[in-house]
Amino acid sequence: AVRESEETYKSILMASPDDITIADLSGRIIMVSPAANKIFGYGPGEGPGMSVLDFIIPEDHERARANIVKMIQENYPGPNEYRGIHEDGSCFDIEVNNSLIRDRQGNPVRMVLIIRDITKRKKAEQQIQELVHELEVERDLAQRSSLTDSLTGLFNRRFFDNTLRTEFSRHKRSGSQLSLIMLDVDHFKKYNDHYGHL
């Protein structure tokens, strides 16, 4: 039964497209699945003996330590995202799911980390955010353009109609006075002649 269990365990490690890493509770790596080599760029056999923190950027170390403590205290906040480090020093985005391996008495003795490269997903999310921002800018610009004169930047007839409708409704509710003042610009031909007939 033990042999069969170990074979099942090894099959899972070999077949997983994600990196499956087994580490002690201090974060020292005991074994890694073959996918770890593809994800992080290390050769076969590399990884055991290293710390799990060696595979993420230093800026994420404190947060990773805190998340390990939370997991051991059964307050796991995962999955968590970190910036991983390839063997060549380049950075990429990873998602890490953690779980504990317990002995027969239920005490945690090791931890298992399932690590996935999410660089493409993060790039897609960033592109979506940029697109949403562009659409919001265009929407705001279109809204402003629909209410202002393109030449002078002054509010146009549509804005006047909307404002008059709003103020008239307010006047009906409150019963207060409503005044409308119209101004006519004298000698407007001079403005046209000086600034252009547009």
Tab-separated table of C-alpha atoms in Angstrom:
chain	number	residue	atom	x	y	z
A	1	ALA	CA	0.000	0.000	0.000
A	2	VAL	CA	2.873	2.343	0.846
A	3	ARG	CA	4.618	1.519	-2.455
A	4	GLU	CA	1.401	2.095	-4.385
A	5	SER	CA	0.861	5.385	-2.577
A	6	GLU	CA	4.410	6.501	-3.434
A	7	GLU	CA	3.935	5.559	-7.086
A	8	THR	CA	0.699	7.563	-7.227
A	9	TYR	CA	2.488	10.465	-5.576
A	10	LYS	CA	5.363	10.329	-8.097
A	11	SER	CA	2.920	10.097	-11.023
A	12	ILE	CA	1.196	13.276	-9.882
A	13	LEU	CA	4.554	15.075	-9.590
A	14	MET	CA	5.647	13.925	-13.045
A	15	ALA	CA	2.345	14.750	-14.792
A	16	SER	CA	1.642	18.164	-13.310
A	17	PRO	CA	2.218	21.139	-15.663
A	18	ASP	CA	2.628	23.266	-12.518
A	19	ASP	CA	5.662	23.121	-10.264
A	20	ILE	CA	4.959	21.008	-7.178
A	21	THR	CA	7.533	21.686	-4.464
A	22	ILE	CA	7.795	19.890	-1.118
A	23	ALA	CA	9.585	21.830	1.625
A	24	ASP	CA	10.090	21.608	5.376
A	25	LEU	CA	8.329	24.139	7.598
A	26	SER	CA	11.336	26.483	7.479
A	27	GLY	CA	11.004	26.667	3.684
A	28	ARG	CA	13.983	24.414	2.843
A	29	ILE	CA	13.181	22.489	-0.366
A	30	ILE	CA	13.094	18.692	-0.131
A	31	MET	CA	11.964	17.858	-3.650
A	32	VAL	CA	10.536	19.493	-6.772
A	33	SER	CA	8.570	18.211	-9.746
A	34	PRO	CA	10.077	18.300	-13.262
A	35	ALA	CA	7.878	21.300	-14.134
A	36	ALA	CA	9.988	23.404	-11.751
A	37	ASN	CA	12.931	23.115	-14.136
A	38	LYS	CA	10.829	24.455	-17.027
A	39	ILE	CA	9.278	27.259	-14.998
A	40	PHE	CA	12.432	28.500	-13.245
A	41	GLY	CA	15.062	27.362	-15.770
A	42	TYR	CA	17.114	25.196	-13.431
A	43	GLY	CA	18.646	21.878	-14.453
A	44	PRO	CA	17.445	18.471	-13.213
A	45	GLY	CA	18.323	17.890	-9.573
A	46	GLU	CA	18.680	21.571	-8.754
A	47	GLY	CA	16.363	23.022	-6.129
A	48	PRO	CA	16.524	20.579	-3.190
A	49	GLY	CA	18.469	22.174	-0.334
A	50	MET	CA	17.621	25.706	-1.468
A	51	SER	CA	15.035	27.923	0.232
A	52	VAL	CA	11.687	28.574	-1.406
A	53	LEU	CA	12.534	32.270	-0.957
A	54	ASP	CA	15.466	31.864	-3.370
A	55	PHE	CA	12.917	31.639	-6.185
A	56	ILE	CA	11.154	34.978	-5.574
A	57	ILE	CA	12.414	38.554	-5.610
A	58	PRO	CA	13.767	39.906	-2.269
A	59	GLU	CA	10.973	42.501	-2.078
A	60	ASP	CA	8.451	39.646	-1.717
A	61	HIS	CA	10.366	37.682	0.976
A	62	GLU	CA	8.728	39.271	4.017
A	63	ARG	CA	5.223	38.780	2.624
A	64	ALA	CA	6.023	35.162	1.695
A	65	ARG	CA	7.333	34.438	5.226
A	66	ALA	CA	4.189	35.970	6.724
A	67	ASN	CA	1.998	33.817	4.438
A	68	ILE	CA	3.870	30.645	5.470
A	69	VAL	CA	3.288	31.499	9.142
A	70	LYS	CA	-0.410	32.090	8.440
A	71	MET	CA	-0.631	28.739	6.654
A	72	ILE	CA	0.974	26.905	9.591
A	73	GLN	CA	-1.459	28.686	11.923
A	74	GLU	CA	-4.287	27.467	9.638
A	75	ASN	CA	-5.124	30.969	8.496
A	76	TYR	CA	-4.079	30.480	4.871
A	77	PRO	CA	-4.787	33.537	2.685
A	78	GLY	CA	-3.863	31.959	-0.656
A	79	PRO	CA	-3.419	31.709	-3.466
A	80	ASN	CA	-0.711	34.362	-3.427
A	81	GLU	CA	1.059	36.122	-6.265
A	82	TYR	CA	4.776	36.886	-6.269
A	83	ARG	CA	7.513	37.926	-8.684
A	84	GLY	CA	9.554	34.821	-9.449
A	85	ILE	CA	13.207	34.724	-10.495
A	86	HIS	CA	14.527	32.614	-13.369
A	87	GLU	CA	17.984	31.094	-13.027
A	88	ASP	CA	19.214	33.745	-15.503
A	89	GLY	CA	17.979	36.488	-13.129
A	90	SER	CA	14.958	37.600	-15.166
A	91	CYS	CA	11.661	38.094	-13.328
A	92	PHE	CA	8.190	36.758	-14.076
A	93	ASP	CA	4.818	36.440	-12.330
A	94	ILE	CA	3.877	33.339	-10.339
A	95	GLU	CA	0.847	32.189	-8.392
A	96	VAL	CA	1.482	29.976	-5.352
A	97	ASN	CA	-0.984	27.685	-3.588
A	98	ASN	CA	0.232	26.232	-0.280
A	99	SER	CA	-0.898	23.320	1.856
A	100	LEU	CA	0.442	21.367	4.823
A	101	ILE	CA	1.515	17.726	5.006
A	102	ARG	CA	0.717	16.291	8.440
A	103	ASP	CA	1.898	13.289	10.401
A	104	ARG	CA	-0.444	10.646	11.885
A	105	GLN	CA	-1.088	12.824	14.923
A	106	GLY	CA	-2.186	15.698	12.662
A	107	ASN	CA	0.891	17.842	13.301
A	108	PRO	CA	2.276	19.763	10.304
A	109	VAL	CA	5.643	18.349	9.202
A	110	ARG	CA	6.075	19.675	5.658
A	111	MET	CA	4.439	21.973	3.198
A	112	VAL	CA	3.561	21.562	-0.431
A	113	LEU	CA	3.618	24.516	-2.828
A	114	ILE	CA	1.952	24.437	-6.226
A	115	ILE	CA	3.513	27.129	-8.398
A	116	ARG	CA	2.117	28.356	-11.699
A	117	ASP	CA	3.609	30.812	-14.206
A	118	ILE	CA	0.948	33.521	-14.646
A	119	THR	CA	3.000	35.978	-16.715
A	120	LYS	CA	0.666	35.768	-19.734
A	121	ARG	CA	-2.400	36.196	-17.539
A	122	LYS	CA	-0.912	39.257	-15.803
A	123	LYS	CA	-0.022	40.819	-19.171
A	124	ALA	CA	-3.565	40.190	-20.413
A	125	GLU	CA	-4.993	41.744	-17.223
A	126	GLN	CA	-2.756	44.793	-17.677
A	127	GLN	CA	-3.828	45.154	-21.317
A	128	ILE	CA	-7.494	44.942	-20.263
A	129	GLN	CA	-6.939	47.622	-17.594
A	130	GLU	CA	-5.224	49.885	-20.137
A	131	LEU	CA	-8.067	49.341	-22.612
A	132	VAL	CA	-10.695	50.104	-19.949
A	133	HIS	CA	-8.807	53.282	-19.038
A	134	GLU	CA	-8.661	54.343	-22.715
A	135	LEU	CA	-12.395	53.700	-23.089
A	136	GLU	CA	-13.130	55.745	-19.962
A	137	VAL	CA	-11.031	58.632	-21.299
A	138	GLU	CA	-12.798	58.462	-24.676
A	139	ARG	CA	-16.201	58.270	-22.975
A	140	ASP	CA	-15.422	61.345	-20.838
A	141	LEU	CA	-14.132	63.190	-23.892
A	142	ALA	CA	-17.232	62.287	-25.920
A	143	GLN	CA	-19.454	63.380	-23.055
A	144	ARG	CA	-17.632	66.712	-22.781
A	145	SER	CA	-17.707	67.161	-26.551
A	146	SER	CA	-21.453	66.582	-26.653
A	147	LEU	CA	-21.994	69.448	-24.195
A	148	THR	CA	-19.441	71.987	-25.395
A	149	ASP	CA	-18.689	73.948	-28.519
A	150	SER	CA	-15.595	72.482	-30.186
A	151	LEU	CA	-14.202	75.889	-31.205
A	152	THR	CA	-14.688	77.958	-28.051
A	153	GLY	CA	-14.992	75.266	-25.393
A	154	LEU	CA	-18.152	77.006	-24.132
A	155	PHE	CA	-21.224	75.031	-23.152
A	156	ASN	CA	-23.576	74.442	-26.073
A	157	ARG	CA	-27.338	74.339	-26.653
A	158	ARG	CA	-27.623	70.719	-25.447
A	159	PHE	CA	-26.045	71.683	-22.115
A	160	PHE	CA	-28.360	74.690	-21.892
A	161	ASP	CA	-31.452	72.527	-22.530
A	162	ASN	CA	-30.377	69.938	-19.916
A	163	THR	CA	-29.576	72.603	-17.333
A	164	LEU	CA	-32.817	74.496	-17.952
A	165	ARG	CA	-34.799	71.244	-17.584
A	166	THR	CA	-33.044	70.460	-14.284
A	167	GLU	CA	-33.501	73.966	-12.908
A	168	PHE	CA	-37.141	74.093	-13.977
A	169	SER	CA	-37.811	70.813	-12.143
A	170	ARG	CA	-36.060	72.207	-9.063
A	171	HIS	CA	-38.179	75.394	-9.368
A	172	LYS	CA	-41.407	73.345	-9.475
A	173	ARG	CA	-40.410	71.357	-6.374
A	174	SER	CA	-39.175	74.284	-4.287
A	175	GLY	CA	-41.524	77.014	-5.497
A	176	SER	CA	-38.582	79.453	-5.561
A	177	GLN	CA	-38.023	82.085	-8.228
A	178	LEU	CA	-36.395	81.177	-11.539
A	179	SER	CA	-34.684	83.818	-13.657
A	180	LEU	CA	-33.241	83.514	-17.130
A	181	ILE	CA	-30.927	86.222	-18.438
A	182	MET	CA	-30.083	86.421	-22.139
A	183	LEU	CA	-27.168	88.532	-23.352
A	184	ASP	CA	-26.597	89.725	-26.880
A	185	VAL	CA	-23.065	90.623	-27.941
A	186	ASP	CA	-22.995	94.005	-29.689
A	187	HIS	CA	-20.877	94.513	-32.832
A	188	PHE	CA	-20.269	90.793	-33.238
A	189	LYS	CA	-19.002	91.340	-36.768
A	190	LYS	CA	-15.835	92.798	-35.257
A	191	TYR	CA	-15.243	89.551	-33.346
A	192	ASN	CA	-15.708	87.561	-36.545
A	193	ASP	CA	-13.449	89.856	-38.544
A	194	HIS	CA	-10.724	89.746	-35.884
A	195	TYR	CA	-10.830	86.097	-34.754
A	196	GLY	CA	-12.158	84.447	-37.910
A	197	HIS	CA	-15.671	83.670	-39.106
A	198	LEU	CA	-15.584	80.062	-37.786
